[in-house]
mmCIF file of C-alpha atoms in Angstrom:
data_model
loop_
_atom_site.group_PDB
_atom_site.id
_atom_site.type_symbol
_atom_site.label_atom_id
_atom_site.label_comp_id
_atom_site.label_asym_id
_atom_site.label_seq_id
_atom_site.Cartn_x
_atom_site.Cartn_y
_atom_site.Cartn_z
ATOM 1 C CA UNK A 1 5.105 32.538 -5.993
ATOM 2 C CA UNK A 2 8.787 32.558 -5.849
ATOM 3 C CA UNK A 3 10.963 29.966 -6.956
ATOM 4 C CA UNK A 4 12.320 27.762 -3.886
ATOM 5 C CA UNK A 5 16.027 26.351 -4.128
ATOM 6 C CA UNK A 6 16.148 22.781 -2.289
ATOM 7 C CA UNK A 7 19.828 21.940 -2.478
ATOM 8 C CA UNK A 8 23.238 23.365 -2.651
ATOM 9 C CA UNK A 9 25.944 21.090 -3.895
ATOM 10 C CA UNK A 10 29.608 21.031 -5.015
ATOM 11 C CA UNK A 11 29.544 20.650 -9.238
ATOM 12 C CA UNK A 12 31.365 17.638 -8.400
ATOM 13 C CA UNK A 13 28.370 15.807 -7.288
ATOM 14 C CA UNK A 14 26.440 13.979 -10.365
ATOM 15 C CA UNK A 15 22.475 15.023 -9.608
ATOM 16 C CA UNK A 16 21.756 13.678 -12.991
ATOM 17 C CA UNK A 17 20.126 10.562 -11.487
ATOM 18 C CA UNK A 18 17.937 12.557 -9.044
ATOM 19 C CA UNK A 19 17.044 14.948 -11.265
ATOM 20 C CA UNK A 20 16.075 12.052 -13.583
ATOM 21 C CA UNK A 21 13.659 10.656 -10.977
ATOM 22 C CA UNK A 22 12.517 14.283 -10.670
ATOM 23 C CA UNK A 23 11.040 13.824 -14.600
ATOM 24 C CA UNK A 24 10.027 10.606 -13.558
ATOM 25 C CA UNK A 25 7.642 11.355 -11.127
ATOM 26 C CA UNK A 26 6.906 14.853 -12.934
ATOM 27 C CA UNK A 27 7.956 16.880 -10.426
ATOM 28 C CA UNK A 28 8.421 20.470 -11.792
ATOM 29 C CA UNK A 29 12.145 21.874 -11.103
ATOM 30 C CA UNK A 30 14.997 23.223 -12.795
ATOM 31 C CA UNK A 31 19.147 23.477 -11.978
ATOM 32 C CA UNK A 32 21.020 26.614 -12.502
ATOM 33 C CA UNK A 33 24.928 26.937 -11.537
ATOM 34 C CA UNK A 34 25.783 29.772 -8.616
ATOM 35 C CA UNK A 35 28.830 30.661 -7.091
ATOM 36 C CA UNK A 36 30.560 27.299 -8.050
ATOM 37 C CA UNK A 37 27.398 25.404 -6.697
ATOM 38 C CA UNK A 38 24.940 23.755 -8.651
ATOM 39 C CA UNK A 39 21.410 24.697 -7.376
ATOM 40 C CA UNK A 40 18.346 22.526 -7.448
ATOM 41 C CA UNK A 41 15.135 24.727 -7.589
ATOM 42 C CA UNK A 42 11.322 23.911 -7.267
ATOM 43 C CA UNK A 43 8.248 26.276 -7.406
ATOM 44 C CA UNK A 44 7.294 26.202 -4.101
ATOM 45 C CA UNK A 45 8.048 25.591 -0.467
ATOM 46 C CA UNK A 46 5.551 22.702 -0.175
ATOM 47 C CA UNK A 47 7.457 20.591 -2.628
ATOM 48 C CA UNK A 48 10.621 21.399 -1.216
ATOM 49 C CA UNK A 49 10.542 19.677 1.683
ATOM 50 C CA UNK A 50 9.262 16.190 -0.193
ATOM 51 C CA UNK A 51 12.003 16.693 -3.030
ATOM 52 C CA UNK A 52 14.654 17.170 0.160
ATOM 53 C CA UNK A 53 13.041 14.323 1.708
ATOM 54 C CA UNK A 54 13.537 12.440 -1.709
ATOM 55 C CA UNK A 55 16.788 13.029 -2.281
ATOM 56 C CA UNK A 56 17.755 11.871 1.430
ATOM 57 C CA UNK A 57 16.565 8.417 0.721
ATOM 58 C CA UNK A 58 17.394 8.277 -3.397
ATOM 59 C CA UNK A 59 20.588 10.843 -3.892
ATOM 60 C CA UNK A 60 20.768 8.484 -6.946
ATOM 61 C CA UNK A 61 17.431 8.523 -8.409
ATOM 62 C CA UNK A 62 17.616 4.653 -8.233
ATOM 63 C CA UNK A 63 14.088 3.801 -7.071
ATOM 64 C CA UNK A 64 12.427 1.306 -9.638
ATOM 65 C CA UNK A 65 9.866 3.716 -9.463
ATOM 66 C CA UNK A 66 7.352 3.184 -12.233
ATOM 67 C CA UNK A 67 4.519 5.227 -10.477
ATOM 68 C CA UNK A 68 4.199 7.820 -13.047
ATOM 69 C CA UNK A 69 3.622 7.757 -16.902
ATOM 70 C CA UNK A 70 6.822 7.714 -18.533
ATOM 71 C CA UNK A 71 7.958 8.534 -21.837
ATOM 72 C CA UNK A 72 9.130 6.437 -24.575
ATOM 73 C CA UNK A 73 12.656 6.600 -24.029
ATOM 74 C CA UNK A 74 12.316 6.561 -20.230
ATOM 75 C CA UNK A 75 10.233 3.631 -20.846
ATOM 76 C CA UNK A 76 13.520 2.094 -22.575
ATOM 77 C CA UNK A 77 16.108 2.960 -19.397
ATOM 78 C CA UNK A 78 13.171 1.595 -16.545
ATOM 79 C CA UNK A 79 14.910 -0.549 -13.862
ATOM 80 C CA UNK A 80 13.741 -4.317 -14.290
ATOM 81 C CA UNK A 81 11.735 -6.363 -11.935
ATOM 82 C CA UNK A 82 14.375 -7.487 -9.541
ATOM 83 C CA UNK A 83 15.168 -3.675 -8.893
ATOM 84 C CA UNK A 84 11.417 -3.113 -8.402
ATOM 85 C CA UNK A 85 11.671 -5.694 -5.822
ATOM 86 C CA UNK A 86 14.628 -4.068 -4.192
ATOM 87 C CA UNK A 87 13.395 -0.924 -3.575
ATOM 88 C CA UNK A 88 9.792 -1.896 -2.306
ATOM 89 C CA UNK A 89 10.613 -5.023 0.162
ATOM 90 C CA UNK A 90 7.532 -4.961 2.061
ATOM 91 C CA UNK A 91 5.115 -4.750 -0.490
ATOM 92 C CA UNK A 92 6.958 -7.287 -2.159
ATOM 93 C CA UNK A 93 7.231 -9.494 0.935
ATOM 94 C CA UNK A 94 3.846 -9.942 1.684
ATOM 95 C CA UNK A 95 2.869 -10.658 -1.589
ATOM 96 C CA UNK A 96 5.778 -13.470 -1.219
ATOM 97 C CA UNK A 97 4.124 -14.870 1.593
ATOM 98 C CA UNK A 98 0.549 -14.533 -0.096
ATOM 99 C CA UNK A 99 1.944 -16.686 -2.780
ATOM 100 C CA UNK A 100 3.697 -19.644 -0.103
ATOM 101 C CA UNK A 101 0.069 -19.467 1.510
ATOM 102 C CA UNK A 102 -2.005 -19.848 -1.401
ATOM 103 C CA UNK A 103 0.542 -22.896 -1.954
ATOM 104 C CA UNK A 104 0.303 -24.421 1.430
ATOM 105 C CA UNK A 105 -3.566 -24.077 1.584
ATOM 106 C CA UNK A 106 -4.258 -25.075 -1.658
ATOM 107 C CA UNK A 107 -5.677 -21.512 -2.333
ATOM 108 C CA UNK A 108 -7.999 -22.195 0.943
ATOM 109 C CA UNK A 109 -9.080 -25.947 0.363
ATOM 110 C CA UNK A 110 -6.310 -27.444 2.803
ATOM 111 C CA UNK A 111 -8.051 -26.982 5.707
ATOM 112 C CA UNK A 112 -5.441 -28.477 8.018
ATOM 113 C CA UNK A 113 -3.153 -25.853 6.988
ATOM 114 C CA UNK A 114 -5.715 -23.486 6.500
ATOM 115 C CA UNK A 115 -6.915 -23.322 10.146
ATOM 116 C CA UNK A 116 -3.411 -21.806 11.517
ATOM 117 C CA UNK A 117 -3.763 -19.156 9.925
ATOM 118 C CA UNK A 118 -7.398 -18.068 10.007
ATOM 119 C CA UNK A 119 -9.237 -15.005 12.454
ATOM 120 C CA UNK A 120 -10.871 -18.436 14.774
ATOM 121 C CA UNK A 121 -9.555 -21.631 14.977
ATOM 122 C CA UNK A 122 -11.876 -24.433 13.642
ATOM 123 C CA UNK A 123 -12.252 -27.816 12.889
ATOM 124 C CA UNK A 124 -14.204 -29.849 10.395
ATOM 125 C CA UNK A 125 -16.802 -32.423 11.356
ATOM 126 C CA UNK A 126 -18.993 -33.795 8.422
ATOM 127 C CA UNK A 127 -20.961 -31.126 6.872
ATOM 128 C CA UNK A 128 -20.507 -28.761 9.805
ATOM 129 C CA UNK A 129 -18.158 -26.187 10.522
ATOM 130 C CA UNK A 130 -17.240 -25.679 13.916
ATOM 131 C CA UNK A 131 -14.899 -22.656 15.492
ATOM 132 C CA UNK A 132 -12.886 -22.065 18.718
ATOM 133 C CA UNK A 133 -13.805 -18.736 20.534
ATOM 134 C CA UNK A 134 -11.039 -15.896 19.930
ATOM 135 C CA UNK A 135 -10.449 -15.338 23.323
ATOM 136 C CA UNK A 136 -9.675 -18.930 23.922
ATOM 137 C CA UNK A 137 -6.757 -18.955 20.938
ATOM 138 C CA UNK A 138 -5.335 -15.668 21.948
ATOM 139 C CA UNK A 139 -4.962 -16.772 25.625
ATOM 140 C CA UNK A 140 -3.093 -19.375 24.082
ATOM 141 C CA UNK A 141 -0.678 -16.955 22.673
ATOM 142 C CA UNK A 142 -2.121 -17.417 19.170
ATOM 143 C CA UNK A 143 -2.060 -13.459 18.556
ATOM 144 C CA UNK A 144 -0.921 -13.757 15.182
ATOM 145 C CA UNK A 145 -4.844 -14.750 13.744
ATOM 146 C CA UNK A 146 -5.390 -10.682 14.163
ATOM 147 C CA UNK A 147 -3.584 -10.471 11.006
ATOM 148 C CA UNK A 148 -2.764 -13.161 9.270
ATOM 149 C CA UNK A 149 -6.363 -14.004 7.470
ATOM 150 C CA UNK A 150 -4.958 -11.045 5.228
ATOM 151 C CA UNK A 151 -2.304 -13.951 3.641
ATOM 152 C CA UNK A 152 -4.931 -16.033 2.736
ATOM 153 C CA UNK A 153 -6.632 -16.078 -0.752
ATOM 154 C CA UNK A 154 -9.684 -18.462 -2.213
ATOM 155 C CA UNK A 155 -9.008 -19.126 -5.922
ATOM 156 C CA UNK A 156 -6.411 -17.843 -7.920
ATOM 157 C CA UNK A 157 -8.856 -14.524 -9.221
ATOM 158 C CA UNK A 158 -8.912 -13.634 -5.926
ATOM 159 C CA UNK A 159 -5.228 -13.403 -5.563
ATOM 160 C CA UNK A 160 -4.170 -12.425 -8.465
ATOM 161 C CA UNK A 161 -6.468 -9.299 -8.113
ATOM 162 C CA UNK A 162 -5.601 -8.550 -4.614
ATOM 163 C CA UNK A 163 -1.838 -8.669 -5.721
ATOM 164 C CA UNK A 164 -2.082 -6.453 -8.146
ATOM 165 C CA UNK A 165 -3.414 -3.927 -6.184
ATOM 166 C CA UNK A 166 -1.322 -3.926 -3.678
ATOM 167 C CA UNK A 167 1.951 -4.108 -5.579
ATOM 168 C CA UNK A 168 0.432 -0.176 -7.362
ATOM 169 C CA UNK A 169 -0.219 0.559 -3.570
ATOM 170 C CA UNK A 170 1.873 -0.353 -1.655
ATOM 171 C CA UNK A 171 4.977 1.213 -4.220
ATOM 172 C CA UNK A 172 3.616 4.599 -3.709
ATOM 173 C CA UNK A 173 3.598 3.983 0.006
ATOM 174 C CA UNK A 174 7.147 2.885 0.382
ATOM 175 C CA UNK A 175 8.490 5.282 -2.058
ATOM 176 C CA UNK A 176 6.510 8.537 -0.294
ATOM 177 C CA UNK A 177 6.762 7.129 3.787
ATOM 178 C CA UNK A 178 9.429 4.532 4.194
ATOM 179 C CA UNK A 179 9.140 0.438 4.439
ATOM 180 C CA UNK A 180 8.408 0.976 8.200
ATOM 181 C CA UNK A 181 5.230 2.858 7.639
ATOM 182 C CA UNK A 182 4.583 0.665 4.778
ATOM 183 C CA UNK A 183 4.761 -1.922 7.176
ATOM 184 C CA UNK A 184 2.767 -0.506 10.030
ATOM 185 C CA UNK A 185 0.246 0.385 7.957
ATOM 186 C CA UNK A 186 -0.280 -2.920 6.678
ATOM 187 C CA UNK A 187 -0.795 -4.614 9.685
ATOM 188 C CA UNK A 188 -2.947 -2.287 11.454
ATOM 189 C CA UNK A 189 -5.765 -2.195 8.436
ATOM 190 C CA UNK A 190 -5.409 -6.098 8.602
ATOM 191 C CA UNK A 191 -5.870 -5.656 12.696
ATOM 192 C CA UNK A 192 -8.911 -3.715 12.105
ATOM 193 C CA UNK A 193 -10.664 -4.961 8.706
ATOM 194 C CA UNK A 194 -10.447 -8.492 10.406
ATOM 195 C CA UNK A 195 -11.891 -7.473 13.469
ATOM 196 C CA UNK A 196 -14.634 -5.519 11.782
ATOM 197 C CA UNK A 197 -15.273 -8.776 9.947
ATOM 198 C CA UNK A 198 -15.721 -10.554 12.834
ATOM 199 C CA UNK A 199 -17.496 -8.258 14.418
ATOM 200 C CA UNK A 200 -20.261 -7.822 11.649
ATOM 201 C CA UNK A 201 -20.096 -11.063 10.467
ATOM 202 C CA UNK A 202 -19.932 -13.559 13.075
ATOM 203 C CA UNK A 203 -17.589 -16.348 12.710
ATOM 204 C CA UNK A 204 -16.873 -17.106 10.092
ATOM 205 C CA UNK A 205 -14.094 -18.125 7.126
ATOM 206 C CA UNK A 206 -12.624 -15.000 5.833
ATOM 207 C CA UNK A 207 -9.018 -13.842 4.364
ATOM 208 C CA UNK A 208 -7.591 -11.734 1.682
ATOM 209 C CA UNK A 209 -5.618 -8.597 1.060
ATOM 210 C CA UNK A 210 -8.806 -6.516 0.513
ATOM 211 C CA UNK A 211 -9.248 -4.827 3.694
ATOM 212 C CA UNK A 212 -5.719 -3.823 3.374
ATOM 213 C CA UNK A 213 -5.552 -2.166 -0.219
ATOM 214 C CA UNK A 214 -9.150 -0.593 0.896
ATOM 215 C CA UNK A 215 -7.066 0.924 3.842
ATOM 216 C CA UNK A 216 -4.503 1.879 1.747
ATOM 217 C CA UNK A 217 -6.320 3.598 -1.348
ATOM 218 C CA UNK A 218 -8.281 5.600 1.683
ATOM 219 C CA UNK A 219 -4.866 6.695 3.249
ATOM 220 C CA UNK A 220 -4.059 7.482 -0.385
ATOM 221 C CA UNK A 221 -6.677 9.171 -0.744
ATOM 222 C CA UNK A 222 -6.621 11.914 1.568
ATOM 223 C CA UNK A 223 -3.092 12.061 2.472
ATOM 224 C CA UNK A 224 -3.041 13.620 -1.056
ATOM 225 C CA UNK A 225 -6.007 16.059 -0.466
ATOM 226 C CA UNK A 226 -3.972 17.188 2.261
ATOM 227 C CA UNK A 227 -0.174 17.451 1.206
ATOM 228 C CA UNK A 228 -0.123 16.508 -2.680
ATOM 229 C CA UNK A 229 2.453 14.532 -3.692
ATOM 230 C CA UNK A 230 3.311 13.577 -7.205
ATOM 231 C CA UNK A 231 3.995 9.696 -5.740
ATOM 232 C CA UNK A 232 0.264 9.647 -4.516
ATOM 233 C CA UNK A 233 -1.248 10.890 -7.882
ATOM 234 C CA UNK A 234 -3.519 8.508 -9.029
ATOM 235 C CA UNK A 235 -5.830 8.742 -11.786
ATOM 236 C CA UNK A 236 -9.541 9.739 -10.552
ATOM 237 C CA UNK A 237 -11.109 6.644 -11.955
ATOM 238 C CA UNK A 238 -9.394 4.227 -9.442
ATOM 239 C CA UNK A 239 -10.584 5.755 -6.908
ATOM 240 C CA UNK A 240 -13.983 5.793 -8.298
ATOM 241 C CA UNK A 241 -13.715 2.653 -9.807
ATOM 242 C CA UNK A 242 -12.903 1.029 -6.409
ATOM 243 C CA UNK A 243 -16.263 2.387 -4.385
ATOM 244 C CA UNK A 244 -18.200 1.556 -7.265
ATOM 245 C CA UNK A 245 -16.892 -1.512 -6.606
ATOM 246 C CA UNK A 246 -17.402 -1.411 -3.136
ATOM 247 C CA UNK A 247 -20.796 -0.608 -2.734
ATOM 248 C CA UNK A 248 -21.632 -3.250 -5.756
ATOM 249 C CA UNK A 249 -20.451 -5.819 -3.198
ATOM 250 C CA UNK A 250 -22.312 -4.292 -0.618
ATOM 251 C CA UNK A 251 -25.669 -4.508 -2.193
ATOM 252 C CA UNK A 252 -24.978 -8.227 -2.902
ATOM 253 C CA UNK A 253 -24.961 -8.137 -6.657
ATOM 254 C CA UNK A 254 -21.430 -9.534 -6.416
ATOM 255 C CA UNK A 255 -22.294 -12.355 -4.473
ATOM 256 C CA UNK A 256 -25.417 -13.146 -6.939
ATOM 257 C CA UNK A 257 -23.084 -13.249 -9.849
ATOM 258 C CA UNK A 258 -21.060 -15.815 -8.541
ATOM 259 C CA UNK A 259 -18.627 -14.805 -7.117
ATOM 260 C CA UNK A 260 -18.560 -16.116 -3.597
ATOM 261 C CA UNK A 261 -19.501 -14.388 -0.303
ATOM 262 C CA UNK A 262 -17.904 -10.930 0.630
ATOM 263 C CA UNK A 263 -16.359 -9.695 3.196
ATOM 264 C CA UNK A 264 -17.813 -6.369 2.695
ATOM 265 C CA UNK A 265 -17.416 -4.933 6.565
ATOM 266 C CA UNK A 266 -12.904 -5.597 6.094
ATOM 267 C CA UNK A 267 -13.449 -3.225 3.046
ATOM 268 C CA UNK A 268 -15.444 -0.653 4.854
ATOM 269 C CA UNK A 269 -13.504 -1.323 8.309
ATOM 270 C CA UNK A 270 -10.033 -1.140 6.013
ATOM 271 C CA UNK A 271 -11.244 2.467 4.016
ATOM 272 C CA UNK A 272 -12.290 3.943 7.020
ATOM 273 C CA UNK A 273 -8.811 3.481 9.065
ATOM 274 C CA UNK A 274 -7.110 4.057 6.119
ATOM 275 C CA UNK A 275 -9.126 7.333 6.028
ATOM 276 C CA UNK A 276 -7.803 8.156 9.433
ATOM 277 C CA UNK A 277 -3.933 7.342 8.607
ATOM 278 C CA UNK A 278 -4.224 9.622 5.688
ATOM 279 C CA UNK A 279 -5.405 12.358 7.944
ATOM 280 C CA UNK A 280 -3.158 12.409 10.192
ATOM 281 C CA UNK A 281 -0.565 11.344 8.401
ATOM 282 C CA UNK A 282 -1.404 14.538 5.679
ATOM 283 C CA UNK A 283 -1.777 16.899 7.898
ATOM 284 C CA UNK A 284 1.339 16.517 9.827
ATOM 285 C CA UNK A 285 3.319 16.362 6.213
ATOM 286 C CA UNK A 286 1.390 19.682 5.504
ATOM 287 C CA UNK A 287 2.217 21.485 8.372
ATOM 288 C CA UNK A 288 5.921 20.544 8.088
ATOM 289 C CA UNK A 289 5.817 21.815 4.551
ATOM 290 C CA UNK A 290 3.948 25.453 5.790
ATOM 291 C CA UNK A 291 5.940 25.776 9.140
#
């Protein structure tokens, strides 16, 4: 396999802080001078066209990408936590507005506030629970319940877990696609997660980021099987770790240690989609890179 050269530039350019990002993510490459030009080279044409895609959004390098191991004295230059921020805005956005919710709901127990923002309306009478049909809020104009359960959290654990997943997740997605299919992406495994819910469950009170990172890890998941990616290399165990999780809270051991009911048809509904992204999503990046 011969060796592919991805750019062409005038010595005068500093590549330095690409090429930096390059080690970062461990993408294999090397830069030779040529006729006055510096030359960037990879192995093959199917990273080429991700390291030109790269270097069209990051000519700098600057990404706050932490996505791959680093080394110790890589580990010493990393950008800090407000660059992070910078360079993955929706990712970090939502988890912004995860954290005003859990603060305006009381982490789910302030119902007033709660209901706005819930799949059904409902309202509180005694010991009972009761909820307005869908169709009747969305004729209302109410269409933001399709997605907004994903903002709220019940209890601190179950925050602080879904956050964390979705800040490793939702990096790699913004790094490899863009903020706007970061975004889109988002939403739409909400859309669908919360409707599966529903769906499955009946009505009910339900919210979290789970059927959303379950979307993502899916579209993850095979996007990667299809056109790999050094951004979407994850270790094996998450992956496993994750549906071993998943069909733990499907068999109800979960909920018999404690730990509160489960929306377990938003996780399925979420991988599934997210399973269909990453298809299509791969297969169009792979046939760019072998066209």
């Amino acid at each position: 396999m011969s060796p592919v050269a991805v750019l062409r530039l005038p010595l005068s350019i500093d590549l330095s802080g690409f090429v930096t990002l390059l080690r970062t993510l461990q993408v294999p490459h090397r830069v030779s001078e040529e006729g006055g030009d510096q030359v960037l080279w990879v192995p093959d044409e199917r990273l080429a066209e991700d390291v030109r895609q790269l270097y069209e959004r990051y000519p700098q390098g600057d990404t706050g990408n932490e996505l791959a191991e680093l080394t110790p004295s890589e580990q010493r230059s990393r950008p800090g936590f407000v660059s992070q921020l910078r360079n993955s805005p929706i990712t970090a956005g939502v988890l912004l507005l995860c954290l005003l919710v859990a603060g305006l709901t009381w982490l789910g127990s302030n119902f007033e506030t709660l209901r706005w923002l819930t799949f059904l309306d409902f309202r509180v009478q005694g010991d009972y629970v009761y909820f307005t049909p869908l169709a009747e809020s969305l004729a209302a104009g109410q269409w933001w319940r399709l997605v907004s359960p994903m903002l709220v959290h019940f209890g601190i654990l179950h925050l602080a877990m879904n956050a964390m997943w979705y800040w490793e997740l939702g990096r790699r997605i913004e790094l490899r696609q863009g903020l706007w299919s970061m975004l889109g992406l988002s939403l739409l495994f909400s859309l669908v997660s919360n409707c599966a819910q529903y769906l499955f469950g009946g009505p009910s009170l339900f919210g979290g980021l789970s059927g959303v990172l379950y979307g993502l890890l899916g579209h993850i998941w095979i996007y990667q099987w299809l056109a790999p990616n050094p951004v979407y290399q994850m270790p094996r165990g998450v992956l496993v770790m994750m549906l071993v999780w998943l069909v733990l809270c499907m068999s109800g051991l979960v909920s018999m240690l404690g730990f509160g009911a489960i929306a377990n048809a938003a996780h399925v509904g979420g991988l599934l989609v997210g399973c269909v992204t990453g298809l299509l999503g791969g297969a169009l990046a792979r046939r760019k890179l072998t066209a």
